[in-house]
Amino acid sequence: MKVEEVVLPGVGRKFTITVQSGDRLVIVVHHSGKREVQYFEAGEEDEPAMALDLTDEEAREIGAILAGVLFHPEAVGDTQSKLSEKVIEWIKVLPGSKLAGKRVEDLYLPPGAHVLAVDRPGAPLLPHPGPGVVLEVGDTLVVAGSREAVEAFKRNL
């Protein structure tokens, strides 16, 4: 896969992603948060086979789906997605947990660990939650990073 990034002055950034088959996705991220997605079949340079406009919220939700944040098998127990030396952990906020009532900005995140999302029952997914988001009992915190950093985060809970 090849990714090219171009700054579009006054507009935002354009990402051109070419996959193994030669097909391309062109994604324009506007400063306003709007996303334009165009799909070009291999060898087609002028007219996209598909074009889609997304709001910022829609784009983040699709990104979370593609990153594997929304779907994780429950039957496996502690779910880990191995990406070479990287892991994704889904951590449930249980009653009495140190996480309950904490803001995202107050979490001790070792270098190399990142909060990807907060999945709150009955609410839309909160991808890339802001620092002021307060964790509630029942939430699932999605944390990714190096195995060492994520394990250190979990040990401090």
XYZ file of N, CA and C in Angstrom:
471
model
N 0.858 -1.174 0.000
C 0.000 0.000 0.000
C 0.898 1.229 0.000
N 0.495 2.212 -0.748
C 1.244 3.464 -0.851
C 0.314 4.611 -0.470
N 0.790 5.491 0.410
C -0.005 6.639 0.841
C 0.762 7.910 0.507
N 0.108 8.813 -0.205
C 0.693 10.112 -0.522
C -0.165 11.190 0.129
N 0.503 12.199 0.692
C -0.207 13.291 1.367
C 0.205 14.612 0.730
N -0.795 15.451 0.450
C -0.548 16.765 -0.152
C -1.333 17.801 0.640
N -0.690 18.914 0.985
C -1.371 20.029 1.646
C -2.122 20.817 0.585
N -3.392 21.095 0.846
C -4.209 21.911 -0.042
C -4.455 23.249 0.659
N -3.664 24.276 0.341
C -3.791 25.560 1.046
C -5.215 26.085 1.042
N -5.679 26.459 2.226
C -7.017 27.000 2.374
C -8.119 25.954 2.374
N -7.768 24.690 2.128
C -8.773 23.626 2.054
C -8.531 22.593 3.144
N -7.335 22.019 3.179
C -7.012 20.951 4.130
C -5.890 20.085 3.596
N -6.118 18.788 3.567
C -5.110 17.850 3.066
C -5.772 16.802 2.191
N -4.989 16.335 1.197
C -5.456 15.271 0.310
C -4.554 14.060 0.505
N -5.192 12.905 0.711
C -4.473 11.645 0.860
C -4.857 10.758 -0.314
N -3.857 10.236 -1.010
C -4.088 9.286 -2.086
C -3.520 7.951 -1.633
N -4.392 6.963 -1.556
C -4.009 5.636 -1.075
C -4.145 4.665 -2.237
N -3.029 4.053 -2.610
C -3.032 3.056 -3.668
C -2.815 1.695 -3.028
N -3.743 0.768 -3.262
C -3.657 -0.561 -2.662
C -3.015 -1.537 -3.651
N -2.761 -2.740 -3.187
C -2.035 -3.741 -3.955
C -2.642 -3.987 -5.337
N -3.964 -3.937 -5.445
C -4.637 -4.194 -6.727
C -4.449 -3.064 -7.731
N -3.962 -1.903 -7.257
C -3.829 -0.727 -8.111
C -4.994 0.231 -7.970
N -6.066 -0.196 -7.290
C -7.183 0.706 -7.014
C -6.700 1.826 -6.089
N -7.368 2.991 -6.182
C -6.975 4.138 -5.359
C -8.165 4.729 -4.633
N -7.904 5.188 -3.423
C -8.835 6.021 -2.683
C -8.204 7.396 -2.575
N -8.963 8.421 -2.913
C -8.509 9.796 -2.724
C -9.413 10.390 -1.656
N -8.803 10.847 -0.565
C -9.566 11.394 0.556
C -9.106 12.823 0.787
N -10.044 13.747 0.706
C -9.752 15.154 1.000
C -10.368 15.465 2.358
N -9.519 15.883 3.289
C -9.970 16.254 4.628
C -9.961 17.781 4.689
N -11.147 18.361 4.766
C -11.285 19.817 4.808
C -11.052 20.334 6.226
N -10.615 21.563 6.344
C -10.446 22.193 7.657
C -11.754 22.177 8.444
N -12.876 22.185 7.746
C -14.195 22.196 8.390
C -14.546 20.836 9.002
N -13.779 19.797 8.645
C -14.078 18.451 9.117
C -14.738 17.598 8.053
N -15.274 18.227 7.023
C -15.896 17.480 5.923
C -14.841 16.587 5.266
N -15.250 15.405 4.799
C -14.366 14.503 4.065
C -14.985 14.214 2.706
N -14.173 14.219 1.681
C -14.579 13.766 0.353
C -13.785 12.501 0.075
N -14.486 11.439 -0.279
C -13.835 10.163 -0.579
C -14.178 9.803 -2.019
N -13.138 9.510 -2.798
C -13.341 9.080 -4.178
C -12.614 7.762 -4.385
N -13.267 6.839 -5.103
C -12.682 5.534 -5.400
C -12.413 5.447 -6.899
N -11.151 5.148 -7.246
C -10.744 4.988 -8.634
C -10.301 3.548 -8.850
N -10.865 2.903 -9.860
C -10.420 1.555 -10.196
C -9.045 1.634 -10.838
N -8.288 0.547 -10.741
C -6.936 0.494 -11.294
C -6.951 0.939 -12.755
N -6.035 1.830 -13.096
C -5.905 2.315 -14.470
C -6.807 3.479 -14.816
N -7.783 3.782 -13.995
C -8.706 4.895 -14.255
C -8.151 6.149 -13.590
N -7.882 7.167 -14.371
C -7.265 8.378 -13.833
C -8.229 9.548 -13.683
N -9.267 9.601 -14.535
C -10.077 10.810 -14.605
C -11.367 10.773 -13.793
N -12.149 9.737 -13.947
C -13.466 9.689 -13.317
C -13.505 8.635 -12.215
N -13.875 9.048 -11.004
C -13.995 8.042 -9.946
C -15.196 7.126 -10.189
N -15.056 5.872 -9.793
C -16.166 4.931 -9.884
C -17.194 5.224 -8.801
N -16.742 5.888 -7.719
C -17.618 6.194 -6.594
C -17.104 7.452 -5.916
N -18.019 8.281 -5.443
C -17.662 9.468 -4.673
C -18.636 9.587 -3.508
N -18.113 10.025 -2.364
C -18.919 10.089 -1.154
C -18.470 11.283 -0.317
N -19.416 12.058 0.173
C -19.128 13.144 1.110
C -19.518 12.682 2.504
N -18.637 12.899 3.479
C -18.886 12.484 4.856
C -18.736 13.662 5.807
N -19.539 13.660 6.857
C -19.331 14.626 7.931
C -18.146 14.156 8.761
N -17.665 15.009 9.637
C -16.559 14.642 10.522
C -16.933 13.422 11.371
N -18.149 13.423 11.928
C -18.587 12.316 12.778
C -18.667 11.010 11.984
N -19.211 11.071 10.769
C -19.310 9.866 9.937
C -17.929 9.315 9.614
N -17.002 10.202 9.267
C -15.651 9.775 8.921
C -14.956 9.116 10.102
N -15.124 9.675 11.290
C -14.502 9.087 12.483
C -15.096 7.715 12.805
N -16.400 7.576 12.618
C -17.043 6.288 12.884
C -16.546 5.235 11.892
N -16.450 5.598 10.618
C -15.927 4.666 9.615
C -14.476 4.314 9.936
N -13.688 5.309 10.331
C -12.301 5.048 10.717
C -12.218 4.070 11.879
N -13.098 4.227 12.848
C -13.105 3.321 13.999
C -13.461 1.901 13.565
N -14.397 1.774 12.632
C -14.762 0.450 12.120
C -13.573 -0.179 11.419
N -12.922 0.570 10.550
C -11.777 0.041 9.816
C -10.617 -0.312 10.739
N -10.459 0.432 11.822
C -9.360 0.177 12.766
C -9.655 -0.983 13.710
N -10.868 -1.512 13.647
C -11.211 -2.633 14.511
C -11.645 -2.223 15.898
N -12.015 -0.971 16.066
C -12.416 -0.490 17.381
C -13.820 -0.960 17.741
N -14.720 -1.041 16.762
C -16.112 -1.368 17.054
C -16.378 -2.853 17.226
N -15.648 -3.687 16.534
C -15.921 -5.122 16.604
C -14.757 -5.840 17.261
N -15.066 -6.549 18.318
C -14.088 -7.417 18.960
C -14.836 -8.601 19.549
N -14.346 -9.802 19.299
C -15.070 -10.984 19.771
C -15.087 -11.060 21.284
N -16.283 -11.227 21.850
C -16.426 -11.293 23.300
C -15.956 -12.632 23.858
N -16.098 -13.702 23.091
C -15.818 -15.042 23.596
C -14.333 -15.267 23.885
N -13.475 -14.399 23.410
C -12.039 -14.595 23.545
C -11.524 -14.147 24.913
N -12.303 -13.392 25.650
C -11.821 -12.868 26.935
C -11.174 -11.521 26.694
N -9.995 -11.310 27.275
C -9.263 -10.071 27.039
C -8.841 -10.037 25.582
N -9.454 -9.149 24.834
C -9.228 -9.119 23.399
C -7.978 -8.325 23.068
N -7.102 -8.945 22.312
C -5.904 -8.258 21.839
C -5.788 -8.468 20.342
N -5.619 -7.398 19.598
C -5.346 -7.499 18.181
C -3.859 -7.281 17.995
N -3.193 -8.267 17.462
C -1.749 -8.167 17.302
C -1.433 -7.485 15.986
N -0.736 -6.429 16.055
C -0.237 -5.724 14.885
C 1.276 -5.652 15.080
N 1.950 -6.728 14.777
C 3.355 -6.951 15.086
C 3.549 -6.803 16.584
N 4.131 -5.736 17.049
C 4.357 -5.539 18.487
C 3.327 -4.611 19.111
N 2.293 -4.310 18.380
C 1.247 -3.407 18.862
C 0.030 -4.197 19.306
N -0.733 -3.635 20.245
C -1.951 -4.283 20.715
C -3.075 -3.261 20.838
N -4.290 -3.759 20.785
C -5.481 -2.967 21.084
C -6.189 -3.696 22.207
N -6.522 -2.982 23.272
C -7.219 -3.570 24.421
C -8.545 -2.854 24.638
N -9.574 -3.636 24.947
C -10.872 -3.115 25.303
C -11.019 -3.305 26.811
N -11.053 -2.198 27.539
C -11.052 -2.248 29.010
C -12.402 -1.745 29.516
N -13.148 -2.637 30.156
C -14.477 -2.308 30.676
C -14.336 -1.523 31.981
N -15.086 -0.437 32.112
C -15.108 0.350 33.342
C -16.177 -0.259 34.247
N -15.719 -0.957 35.279
C -16.614 -1.667 36.192
C -16.907 -0.826 37.433
N -17.975 -1.134 38.159
C -18.240 -0.418 39.418
C -17.032 -0.553 40.347
N -16.626 0.544 40.957
C -15.480 0.544 41.864
C -14.138 0.693 41.165
N -14.140 0.733 39.823
C -12.902 0.877 39.059
C -12.293 2.260 39.277
N -10.962 2.330 39.278
C -10.266 3.627 39.364
C -10.586 4.510 38.161
N -11.042 3.889 37.070
C -11.342 4.654 35.859
C -12.647 5.432 35.962
N -13.603 4.919 36.730
C -14.924 5.546 36.824
C -14.800 6.968 37.374
N -15.352 7.919 36.644
C -15.329 9.315 37.076
C -14.086 10.076 36.646
N -13.117 9.415 36.031
C -11.891 10.107 35.580
C -12.085 10.696 34.197
N -11.452 11.857 34.004
C -11.436 12.450 32.676
C -10.306 11.798 31.879
N -10.468 11.750 30.581
C -9.454 11.152 29.714
C -8.097 11.829 29.936
N -8.101 13.147 30.113
C -6.831 13.857 30.295
C -6.141 13.495 31.608
N -6.865 12.923 32.558
C -6.287 12.562 33.848
C -5.808 11.114 33.911
N -5.961 10.377 32.809
C -5.496 8.993 32.778
C -3.969 8.985 32.688
N -3.345 8.069 33.418
C -1.896 7.903 33.268
C -1.674 7.012 32.054
N -1.237 7.610 30.957
C -0.936 6.854 29.750
C 0.573 6.854 29.543
N 1.209 5.701 29.710
C 2.646 5.639 29.481
C 2.965 6.018 28.032
N 4.167 6.490 27.768
C 4.545 6.777 26.375
C 4.323 5.526 25.523
N 3.669 5.712 24.388
C 3.392 4.585 23.502
C 1.998 4.023 23.649
N 1.197 4.528 24.599
C -0.197 4.087 24.762
C -1.114 5.249 24.399
N -2.215 4.936 23.729
C -3.130 5.973 23.244
C -4.575 5.521 23.421
N -5.451 6.459 23.772
C -6.875 6.167 23.855
C -7.460 6.356 22.459
N -8.009 5.269 21.904
C -8.616 5.335 20.577
C -10.077 5.750 20.628
N -10.790 5.249 21.649
C -12.225 5.508 21.686
C -12.785 5.180 23.060
N -13.992 5.695 23.299
C -14.797 5.291 24.447
C -16.113 4.800 23.874
N -16.458 3.557 24.200
C -17.716 2.967 23.753
C -18.661 2.977 24.950
N -19.673 3.814 24.863
C -20.616 4.010 25.964
C -21.950 3.384 25.587
N -22.479 2.481 26.417
C -23.755 1.836 26.099
C -24.855 2.861 25.828
N -25.586 2.646 24.737
C -26.716 3.508 24.406
C -26.336 4.845 23.797
N -25.053 5.049 23.519
C -24.599 6.320 22.941
C -23.720 6.031 21.730
N -23.580 7.013 20.828
C -22.677 6.800 19.703
C -21.239 6.619 20.210
N -20.459 5.880 19.464
C -19.050 5.700 19.782
C -18.368 7.058 19.861
N -17.459 7.225 20.809
C -16.677 8.462 20.922
C -15.256 8.177 20.441
N -15.012 8.247 19.124
C -13.650 8.017 18.648
C -12.775 9.205 19.016
N -11.537 8.950 19.318
C -10.584 9.988 19.718
C -11.217 10.946 20.727
N -11.603 10.426 21.897
C -12.321 11.260 22.862
C -11.473 12.447 23.323
N -12.134 13.564 23.499
C -11.443 14.762 23.960
C -11.002 14.617 25.402
N -10.106 15.484 25.852
C -9.556 15.379 27.198
C -10.594 15.527 28.299
N -11.704 16.193 28.013
C -12.718 16.418 29.035
C -13.742 15.312 29.171
N -13.670 14.286 28.330
C -14.631 13.181 28.416
C -14.425 12.456 29.739
N -15.518 12.291 30.497
C -15.475 11.621 31.796
C -15.925 10.175 31.607
N -15.103 9.240 32.085
C -15.432 7.820 31.972
C -16.508 7.446 32.983
N -17.459 6.628 32.534
C -18.575 6.200 33.368
C -18.573 4.685 33.503
N -19.156 4.199 34.601
C -19.323 2.756 34.772
C -20.106 2.230 33.573
N -19.640 1.151 32.981
C -20.277 0.571 31.803
C -19.571 0.921 30.509
N -18.778 2.001 30.521
C -18.008 2.368 29.332
C -16.969 1.292 29.036
N -16.579 1.228 27.775
C -15.431 0.421 27.383
C -14.405 1.372 26.806
N -13.229 1.375 27.398
C -12.123 2.228 26.975
C -11.279 1.430 25.990
N -11.042 1.985 24.801
C -10.238 1.302 23.791
C -8.862 1.965 23.768
N -7.844 1.180 24.137
C -6.472 1.686 24.262
C -5.582 0.902 23.313
N -4.703 1.586 22.606
C -3.774 0.931 21.685
C -2.362 1.424 21.934
N -1.411 0.636 21.497
C -0.017 1.036 21.587
C 0.900 -0.162 21.650
N 2.114 0.081 22.086
C 3.042 -1.027 22.240
C 2.529 -1.932 23.355
N 2.821 -3.213 23.243
C 2.375 -4.165 24.255
C 2.847 -3.713 25.633
N 4.087 -3.272 25.722
C 4.670 -2.847 27.006
C 3.902 -1.664 27.597
N 3.595 -0.660 26.775
C 2.903 0.534 27.264
C 1.473 0.217 27.696
N 0.767 -0.591 26.913
C -0.619 -0.922 27.242
C -0.657 -1.781 28.521
N 0.267 -2.707 28.655
C 0.316 -3.542 29.866
C 0.627 -2.666 31.079
N 1.521 -1.688 30.930
C 1.843 -0.783 32.050
C 0.605 0.018 32.444
N -0.181 0.467 31.464
C -1.416 1.186 31.751
C -2.376 0.302 32.548
N -2.551 -0.932 32.098
C -3.474 -1.849 32.778
C -3.013 -2.176 34.202
N -1.701 -2.283 34.420
C -1.196 -2.572 35.763
C -1.522 -1.454 36.757
N -1.633 -0.220 36.268
C -1.897 0.931 37.131
C -3.385 1.143 37.403
N -4.234 0.275 36.892
C -5.685 0.441 37.107
C -6.088 -0.081 38.467
